[in-house]
Amino acid sequence: MNQLRNCYVFLFNSYSDWEPALAMYGIANFTDVRIVTFSFTGEAVVSGGGLNIQPHISLDEAMKADIDLLILPGGEAMENGANVAVIPLIKQLLVQQKTIAAICGATVLLAQHGFLDHIAHTSNHPGVLKLQAPGYKGASQYQQAPAVADKQIITASGTAMTAFAKAIYQHFNLLEIAPLQFWFGFFDHSAVLPEMSAAAPFHFFYQRHETNYAGMISLVRTAIKDVYQEAVNAGMEICGAPEWHYRNFDGKPDTVFTLDIGLPVTTIKPVAAPWHCETLPAFNCVSMQHHGPWEQLADTYGQLFAGIGMLNMQVTGYTREQYLRYNFEQPAQNITNIQIGVS
């Protein structure tokens, strides 16, 4: 496993400030990793966006530091040879099996000095890379992808700030940190995103159970059969997937909680006990779809509760699970929509 304790970021005049920003923010706010910025002399630089930045240290001090990750942002200086003084630090870190993460113009600097000749990598365009780095011999290793990680080098194109951050997070297993995973989900279009919404009112036909964890497990493959059968007997028109609604379920084995198991229906009809049929009101919630076996639901719940905590919301103790697709023979195909009530 690649361990990340100290992240260093090289800054120079007119560096492309947006390129490392997402990766740096996630590391700074959701981990205990130390971020250190440095310039050649340690003096202030002006970013491409006009920000006046005072780095923490100089390049000479960085050469003596314990660095696990070096982030190299792009910028014209990276492409025209003005930043070659950082090359000894790159070589030193690679010998130490540390990680270099380069984006946009910084990939050109790596190509100019042979670092990309024998590893999978990407950049802004293979033709442009060859033009800017005449000695580049890694064309056969070039990949048409937003970001590529191979061995100890991560590369990305200049428009791939999100993919660049994700490649860094994955390289160091940082997406195992639930708050970081939740926060990054809002930027990562390949992820299943959490949503904050008001679920609309709907008609619900159900049976109520007062049970504990063991009793709940015994209902998994039996209770919904009774609900379907009774709904048909009562002439209900079913209009949605099965749902389980939990009140005050804390996951502890002996805690007794309320569990409503039922189906959305088109109209309200009078029903006899132990059945209920009513219109449920609008429901403020944070929700996310879980893809895969129910045994892994705890992971998705962990992400949601971590995100709710980040947003300083209060949970109501009322949660819904909607089983949009379930397959007991192939549970990897299950799709479960989780809605956690918030106030």
GROMACS .gro file of C-alpha atoms in nm:
model
  343
    1MET     CA    1   0.000   0.000   0.000
    2ASN     CA    2   0.125   0.349  -0.085
    3GLN     CA    3   0.138   0.554   0.233
    4LEU     CA    4   0.074   0.927   0.219
    5ARG     CA    5   0.195   1.139   0.509
    6ASN     CA    6   0.357   1.438   0.340
    7CYS     CA    7   0.234   1.596   0.017
    8TYR     CA    8   0.451   1.864  -0.143
    9VAL     CA    9   0.329   2.096  -0.418
   10PHE     CA   10   0.563   2.287  -0.647
   11LEU     CA   11   0.454   2.645  -0.718
   12PHE     CA   12   0.596   2.888  -0.973
   13ASN     CA   13   0.490   3.208  -1.142
   14SER     CA   14   0.183   3.162  -1.364
   15TYR     CA   15   0.127   2.801  -1.256
   16SER     CA   16  -0.221   2.675  -1.348
   17ASP     CA   17  -0.379   2.713  -1.006
   18TRP     CA   18  -0.697   2.517  -1.078
   19GLU     CA   19  -0.518   2.198  -1.175
   20PRO     CA   20  -0.398   2.077  -0.832
   21ALA     CA   21  -0.673   2.255  -0.637
   22LEU     CA   22  -0.927   1.972  -0.606
   23ALA     CA   23  -0.667   1.715  -0.504
   24MET     CA   24  -0.518   1.953  -0.249
   25TYR     CA   25  -0.853   2.048  -0.098
   26GLY     CA   26  -0.959   1.688  -0.046
   27ILE     CA   27  -0.628   1.593   0.110
   28ALA     CA   28  -0.620   1.901   0.333
   29ASN     CA   29  -0.977   1.871   0.460
   30PHE     CA   30  -1.040   1.497   0.494
   31THR     CA   31  -0.702   1.349   0.592
   32ASP     CA   32  -0.424   1.421   0.839
   33VAL     CA   33  -0.171   1.443   0.555
   34ARG     CA   34   0.059   1.743   0.573
   35ILE     CA   35   0.058   1.966   0.263
   36VAL     CA   36   0.369   2.176   0.203
   37THR     CA   37   0.409   2.420  -0.086
   38PHE     CA   38   0.744   2.530  -0.219
   39SER     CA   39   0.892   2.753  -0.488
   40PHE     CA   40   1.248   2.777  -0.615
   41THR     CA   41   1.356   3.035  -0.357
   42GLY     CA   42   1.069   3.014  -0.111
   43GLU     CA   43   0.957   3.361  -0.220
   44ALA     CA   44   0.600   3.443  -0.318
   45VAL     CA   45   0.470   3.355  -0.664
   46VAL     CA   46   0.173   3.480  -0.865
   47SER     CA   47  -0.050   3.204  -1.000
   48GLY     CA   48  -0.204   3.195  -1.344
   49GLY     CA   49  -0.527   3.318  -1.186
   50GLY     CA   50  -0.353   3.618  -1.032
   51LEU     CA   51  -0.332   3.480  -0.676
   52ASN     CA   52  -0.036   3.596  -0.473
   53ILE     CA   53   0.087   3.280  -0.299
   54GLN     CA   54   0.348   3.258  -0.026
   55PRO     CA   55   0.498   2.907  -0.033
   56HIS     CA   56   0.604   2.738   0.288
   57ILE     CA   57   0.964   2.659   0.188
   58SER     CA   58   1.222   2.666  -0.091
   59LEU     CA   59   1.332   2.395  -0.334
   60ASP     CA   60   1.657   2.348  -0.140
   61GLU     CA   61   1.453   2.272   0.174
   62ALA     CA   62   1.225   2.038  -0.021
   63MET     CA   63   1.531   1.842  -0.138
   64LYS     CA   64   1.598   1.752   0.227
   65ALA     CA   65   1.237   1.677   0.318
   66ASP     CA   66   1.049   1.350   0.365
   67ILE     CA   67   0.809   1.357   0.067
   68ASP     CA   68   0.557   1.087  -0.021
   69LEU     CA   69   0.380   1.274  -0.302
   70LEU     CA   70   0.505   1.556  -0.523
   71ILE     CA   71   0.234   1.740  -0.718
   72LEU     CA   72   0.351   1.925  -1.028
   73PRO     CA   73   0.090   2.164  -1.176
   74GLY     CA   74   0.104   2.281  -1.535
   75GLY     CA   75   0.184   2.619  -1.677
   76GLU     CA   76   0.385   2.761  -1.966
   77ALA     CA   77   0.708   2.754  -1.765
   78MET     CA   78   0.678   2.377  -1.742
   79GLU     CA   79   0.679   2.347  -2.120
   80ASN     CA   80   0.955   2.594  -2.213
   81GLY     CA   81   1.236   2.465  -1.991
   82ALA     CA   82   1.217   2.726  -1.718
   83ASN     CA   83   1.159   2.475  -1.437
   84VAL     CA   84   1.440   2.226  -1.496
   85ALA     CA   85   1.582   2.296  -1.151
   86VAL     CA   86   1.309   2.072  -1.006
   87ILE     CA   87   1.437   1.769  -1.203
   88PRO     CA   88   1.689   1.657  -0.936
   89LEU     CA   89   1.405   1.642  -0.681
   90ILE     CA   90   1.195   1.431  -0.919
   91LYS     CA   91   1.484   1.189  -0.977
   92GLN     CA   92   1.553   1.168  -0.605
   93LEU     CA   93   1.192   1.085  -0.523
   94LEU     CA   94   1.161   0.820  -0.794
   95VAL     CA   95   1.476   0.647  -0.666
   96GLN     CA   96   1.308   0.648  -0.323
   97GLN     CA   97   0.994   0.492  -0.475
   98LYS     CA   98   0.789   0.802  -0.397
   99THR     CA   99   0.505   0.931  -0.615
  100ILE     CA  100   0.507   1.209  -0.875
  101ALA     CA  101   0.171   1.350  -0.992
  102ALA     CA  102   0.197   1.573  -1.300
  103ILE     CA  103  -0.082   1.746  -1.488
  104CYS     CA  104  -0.095   1.934  -1.820
  105GLY     CA  105   0.235   2.114  -1.888
  106ALA     CA  106   0.408   1.923  -1.610
  107THR     CA  107   0.370   1.607  -1.817
  108VAL     CA  108   0.572   1.783  -2.088
  109LEU     CA  109   0.853   1.845  -1.841
  110LEU     CA  110   0.853   1.474  -1.753
  111ALA     CA  111   0.852   1.376  -2.120
  112GLN     CA  112   1.140   1.614  -2.200
  113HIS     CA  113   1.358   1.434  -1.947
  114GLY     CA  114   1.266   1.076  -2.032
  115PHE     CA  115   1.045   0.996  -1.734
  116LEU     CA  116   0.754   0.885  -1.954
  117ASP     CA  117   0.944   0.669  -2.203
  118HIS     CA  118   0.873   0.337  -2.031
  119ILE     CA  119   0.547   0.382  -1.839
  120ALA     CA  120   0.180   0.423  -1.932
  121HIS     CA  121   0.089   0.790  -1.929
  122THR     CA  122  -0.124   1.064  -2.078
  123SER     CA  123  -0.100   1.435  -2.151
  124ASN     CA  124  -0.292   1.696  -2.350
  125HIS     CA  125  -0.235   1.523  -2.687
  126PRO     CA  126   0.028   1.275  -2.812
  127GLY     CA  127   0.119   1.491  -3.110
  128VAL     CA  128   0.160   1.802  -2.899
  129LEU     CA  129   0.367   1.608  -2.645
  130LYS     CA  130   0.603   1.489  -2.918
  131LEU     CA  131   0.631   1.843  -3.055
  132GLN     CA  132   0.713   1.992  -2.715
  133ALA     CA  133   0.946   1.709  -2.613
  134PRO     CA  134   1.154   1.616  -2.921
  135GLY     CA  135   1.345   1.344  -2.734
  136TYR     CA  136   1.027   1.177  -2.609
  137LYS     CA  137   1.028   0.802  -2.683
  138GLY     CA  138   0.712   0.694  -2.501
  139ALA     CA  139   0.452   0.727  -2.777
  140SER     CA  140   0.370   0.355  -2.761
  141GLN     CA  141   0.288   0.396  -2.392
  142TYR     CA  142   0.054   0.692  -2.443
  143GLN     CA  143  -0.309   0.638  -2.338
  144GLN     CA  144  -0.610   0.838  -2.450
  145ALA     CA  145  -0.745   0.888  -2.099
  146PRO     CA  146  -0.802   1.188  -1.869
  147ALA     CA  147  -0.557   1.052  -1.611
  148VAL     CA  148  -0.324   0.753  -1.593
  149ALA     CA  149  -0.134   0.603  -1.299
  150ASP     CA  150   0.153   0.363  -1.365
  151LYS     CA  151   0.415   0.259  -1.112
  152GLN     CA  152   0.496   0.578  -0.917
  153ILE     CA  153   0.394   0.837  -1.177
  154ILE     CA  154   0.046   0.986  -1.224
  155THR     CA  155  -0.023   1.198  -1.532
  156ALA     CA  156  -0.330   1.392  -1.647
  157SER     CA  157  -0.442   1.633  -1.916
  158GLY     CA  158  -0.502   1.995  -1.832
  159THR     CA  159  -0.880   1.961  -1.848
  160ALA     CA  160  -0.883   1.659  -1.616
  161MET     CA  161  -0.861   1.819  -1.273
  162THR     CA  162  -1.120   1.578  -1.131
  163ALA     CA  163  -0.964   1.266  -1.284
  164PHE     CA  164  -0.623   1.386  -1.163
  165ALA     CA  165  -0.750   1.417  -0.805
  166LYS     CA  166  -0.921   1.078  -0.825
  167ALA     CA  167  -0.605   0.908  -0.953
  168ILE     CA  168  -0.412   1.051  -0.658
  169TYR     CA  169  -0.682   0.947  -0.410
  170GLN     CA  170  -0.695   0.595  -0.553
  171HIS     CA  171  -0.318   0.558  -0.557
  172PHE     CA  172  -0.310   0.621  -0.183
  173ASN     CA  173  -0.643   0.447  -0.103
  174LEU     CA  174  -0.787   0.775   0.025
  175LEU     CA  175  -1.135   0.701  -0.110
  176GLU     CA  176  -1.169   0.452   0.174
  177ILE     CA  177  -1.221   0.762   0.392
  178ALA     CA  178  -1.601   0.794   0.393
  179PRO     CA  179  -1.624   1.178   0.424
  180LEU     CA  180  -1.374   1.224   0.140
  181GLN     CA  181  -1.560   0.973  -0.076
  182PHE     CA  182  -1.891   1.147  -0.010
  183TRP     CA  183  -1.752   1.495  -0.084
  184PHE     CA  184  -1.566   1.382  -0.395
  185GLY     CA  185  -1.882   1.215  -0.526
  186PHE     CA  186  -2.021   1.558  -0.611
  187PHE     CA  187  -1.735   1.606  -0.860
  188ASP     CA  188  -1.687   1.251  -0.987
  189HIS     CA  189  -1.936   1.193  -1.270
  190SER     CA  190  -1.859   0.821  -1.273
  191ALA     CA  191  -1.978   0.786  -0.914
  192VAL     CA  192  -2.328   0.719  -0.783
  193LEU     CA  193  -2.402   1.057  -0.631
  194PRO     CA  194  -2.584   1.134  -0.308
  195GLU     CA  195  -2.884   1.361  -0.347
  196MET     CA  196  -3.068   1.594  -0.113
  197SER     CA  197  -3.436   1.611  -0.194
  198ALA     CA  198  -3.794   1.607  -0.074
  199ALA     CA  199  -3.943   1.271  -0.170
  200ALA     CA  200  -4.297   1.323  -0.302
  201PRO     CA  201  -4.603   1.194  -0.115
  202PHE     CA  202  -4.736   0.855  -0.227
  203HIS     CA  203  -4.993   0.592  -0.134
  204PHE     CA  204  -4.845   0.303   0.063
  205PHE     CA  205  -4.996  -0.038   0.142
  206TYR     CA  206  -4.801  -0.214   0.416
  207GLN     CA  207  -4.781  -0.430   0.726
  208ARG     CA  208  -4.610  -0.301   1.040
  209HIS     CA  209  -4.367  -0.509   1.244
  210GLU     CA  210  -4.214  -0.437   1.584
  211THR     CA  211  -3.894  -0.635   1.567
  212ASN     CA  212  -3.521  -0.654   1.638
  213TYR     CA  213  -3.234  -0.733   1.404
  214ALA     CA  214  -3.281  -1.112   1.410
  215GLY     CA  215  -3.655  -1.074   1.352
  216MET     CA  216  -3.588  -0.842   1.059
  217ILE     CA  217  -3.357  -1.097   0.893
  218SER     CA  218  -3.628  -1.362   0.917
  219LEU     CA  219  -3.861  -1.135   0.715
  220VAL     CA  220  -3.626  -1.085   0.419
  221ARG     CA  221  -3.767  -1.346   0.178
  222THR     CA  222  -4.109  -1.402   0.331
  223ALA     CA  223  -4.284  -1.080   0.429
  224ILE     CA  224  -4.306  -0.925   0.084
  225LYS     CA  225  -4.484  -1.236  -0.052
  226ASP     CA  226  -4.764  -1.174   0.195
  227VAL     CA  227  -4.779  -0.807   0.099
  228TYR     CA  228  -4.811  -0.885  -0.272
  229GLN     CA  229  -5.076  -1.151  -0.209
  230GLU     CA  230  -5.283  -0.931   0.018
  231ALA     CA  231  -5.254  -0.634  -0.219
  232VAL     CA  232  -5.391  -0.847  -0.503
  233ASN     CA  233  -5.669  -0.984  -0.281
  234ALA     CA  234  -5.767  -0.629  -0.186
  235GLY     CA  235  -5.782  -0.518  -0.550
  236MET     CA  236  -5.486  -0.281  -0.514
  237GLU     CA  237  -5.305  -0.154  -0.822
  238ILE     CA  238  -4.935  -0.181  -0.743
  239CYS     CA  239  -4.728   0.100  -0.893
  240GLY     CA  240  -4.376   0.060  -0.759
  241ALA     CA  241  -4.106  -0.159  -0.611
  242PRO     CA  242  -4.118  -0.304  -0.258
  243GLU     CA  243  -4.009  -0.077   0.025
  244TRP     CA  244  -3.893  -0.123   0.384
  245HIS     CA  245  -3.935   0.176   0.614
  246TYR     CA  246  -3.739   0.183   0.940
  247ARG     CA  247  -3.806   0.392   1.250
  248ASN     CA  248  -3.540   0.418   1.520
  249PHE     CA  249  -3.327   0.131   1.385
  250ASP     CA  250  -2.974   0.169   1.527
  251GLY     CA  251  -2.820  -0.156   1.399
  252LYS     CA  252  -2.779  -0.307   1.745
  253PRO     CA  253  -2.895  -0.671   1.773
  254ASP     CA  254  -3.138  -0.628   2.063
  255THR     CA  255  -3.291  -0.290   1.985
  256VAL     CA  256  -3.662  -0.316   1.900
  257PHE     CA  257  -3.765  -0.087   1.616
  258THR     CA  258  -4.059  -0.030   1.386
  259LEU     CA  259  -4.043  -0.177   1.035
  260ASP     CA  260  -4.309  -0.115   0.770
  261ILE     CA  261  -4.289  -0.349   0.469
  262GLY     CA  262  -4.508  -0.262   0.176
  263LEU     CA  263  -4.577  -0.148  -0.179
  264PRO     CA  264  -4.669   0.181  -0.347
  265VAL     CA  265  -5.028   0.170  -0.479
  266THR     CA  266  -5.237   0.402  -0.692
  267THR     CA  267  -5.527   0.464  -0.453
  268ILE     CA  268  -5.617   0.449  -0.086
  269LYS     CA  269  -5.859   0.175   0.015
  270PRO     CA  270  -5.993   0.062   0.355
  271VAL     CA  271  -5.812  -0.249   0.475
  272ALA     CA  272  -5.840  -0.473   0.779
  273ALA     CA  273  -5.572  -0.516   1.043
  274PRO     CA  274  -5.285  -0.596   1.042
  275TRP     CA  275  -5.273  -0.410   0.710
  276HIS     CA  276  -5.245  -0.035   0.657
  277CYS     CA  277  -5.307   0.182   0.352
  278GLU     CA  278  -5.235   0.553   0.373
  279THR     CA  279  -5.077   0.848   0.194
  280LEU     CA  280  -4.728   0.913   0.322
  281PRO     CA  281  -4.633   1.282   0.334
  282ALA     CA  282  -4.335   1.445   0.161
  283PHE     CA  283  -4.008   1.329   0.309
  284ASN     CA  284  -3.690   1.538   0.337
  285CYS     CA  285  -3.396   1.306   0.288
  286VAL     CA  286  -3.044   1.244   0.169
  287SER     CA  287  -3.044   0.951  -0.071
  288MET     CA  288  -2.810   0.731  -0.272
  289GLN     CA  289  -2.844   0.422  -0.486
  290HIS     CA  290  -2.659   0.113  -0.369
  291HIS     CA  291  -2.553  -0.125  -0.645
  292GLY     CA  292  -2.476  -0.478  -0.530
  293PRO     CA  293  -2.551  -0.724  -0.251
  294TRP     CA  294  -2.741  -0.614   0.057
  295GLU     CA  295  -2.453  -0.742   0.270
  296GLN     CA  296  -2.262  -0.435   0.148
  297LEU     CA  297  -2.535  -0.183   0.232
  298ALA     CA  298  -2.341  -0.075   0.539
  299ASP     CA  299  -2.075   0.082   0.315
  300THR     CA  300  -2.331   0.304   0.142
  301TYR     CA  301  -2.493   0.393   0.472
  302GLY     CA  302  -2.150   0.488   0.602
  303GLN     CA  303  -2.100   0.730   0.312
  304LEU     CA  304  -2.442   0.883   0.364
  305PHE     CA  305  -2.408   0.931   0.738
  306ALA     CA  306  -2.061   1.077   0.692
  307GLY     CA  307  -2.199   1.324   0.439
  308ILE     CA  308  -2.494   1.415   0.661
  309GLY     CA  309  -2.248   1.488   0.940
  310MET     CA  310  -2.040   1.707   0.708
  311LEU     CA  311  -2.351   1.905   0.618
  312ASN     CA  312  -2.445   1.948   0.986
  313MET     CA  313  -2.787   1.794   0.930
  314GLN     CA  314  -2.987   1.605   1.190
  315VAL     CA  315  -3.127   1.261   1.114
  316THR     CA  316  -3.491   1.199   1.203
  317GLY     CA  317  -3.460   0.827   1.277
  318TYR     CA  318  -3.682   0.742   0.978
  319THR     CA  319  -3.519   0.565   0.682
  320ARG     CA  320  -3.655   0.404   0.365
  321GLU     CA  321  -3.510   0.135   0.142
  322GLN     CA  322  -3.662   0.098  -0.204
  323TYR     CA  323  -3.571  -0.227  -0.381
  324LEU     CA  324  -3.563  -0.109  -0.740
  325ARG     CA  325  -3.411  -0.439  -0.855
  326TYR     CA  326  -3.337  -0.749  -0.651
  327ASN     CA  327  -3.215  -1.091  -0.753
  328PHE     CA  328  -3.150  -1.353  -0.486
  329GLU     CA  329  -2.955  -1.570  -0.730
  330GLN     CA  330  -2.737  -1.285  -0.859
  331PRO     CA  331  -2.729  -1.024  -0.579
  332ALA     CA  332  -2.456  -0.824  -0.753
  333GLN     CA  333  -2.737  -0.698  -0.980
  334ASN     CA  334  -2.938  -0.552  -0.692
  335ILE     CA  335  -3.021  -0.182  -0.698
  336THR     CA  336  -3.142  -0.037  -0.367
  337ASN     CA  337  -3.235   0.328  -0.320
  338ILE     CA  338  -3.163   0.443   0.035
  339GLN     CA  339  -3.339   0.750   0.177
  340ILE     CA  340  -3.231   0.879   0.519
  341GLY     CA  341  -3.465   1.135   0.673
  342VAL     CA  342  -3.306   1.466   0.771
  343SER     CA  343  -3.424   1.789   0.927
   0.00000   0.00000   0.00000
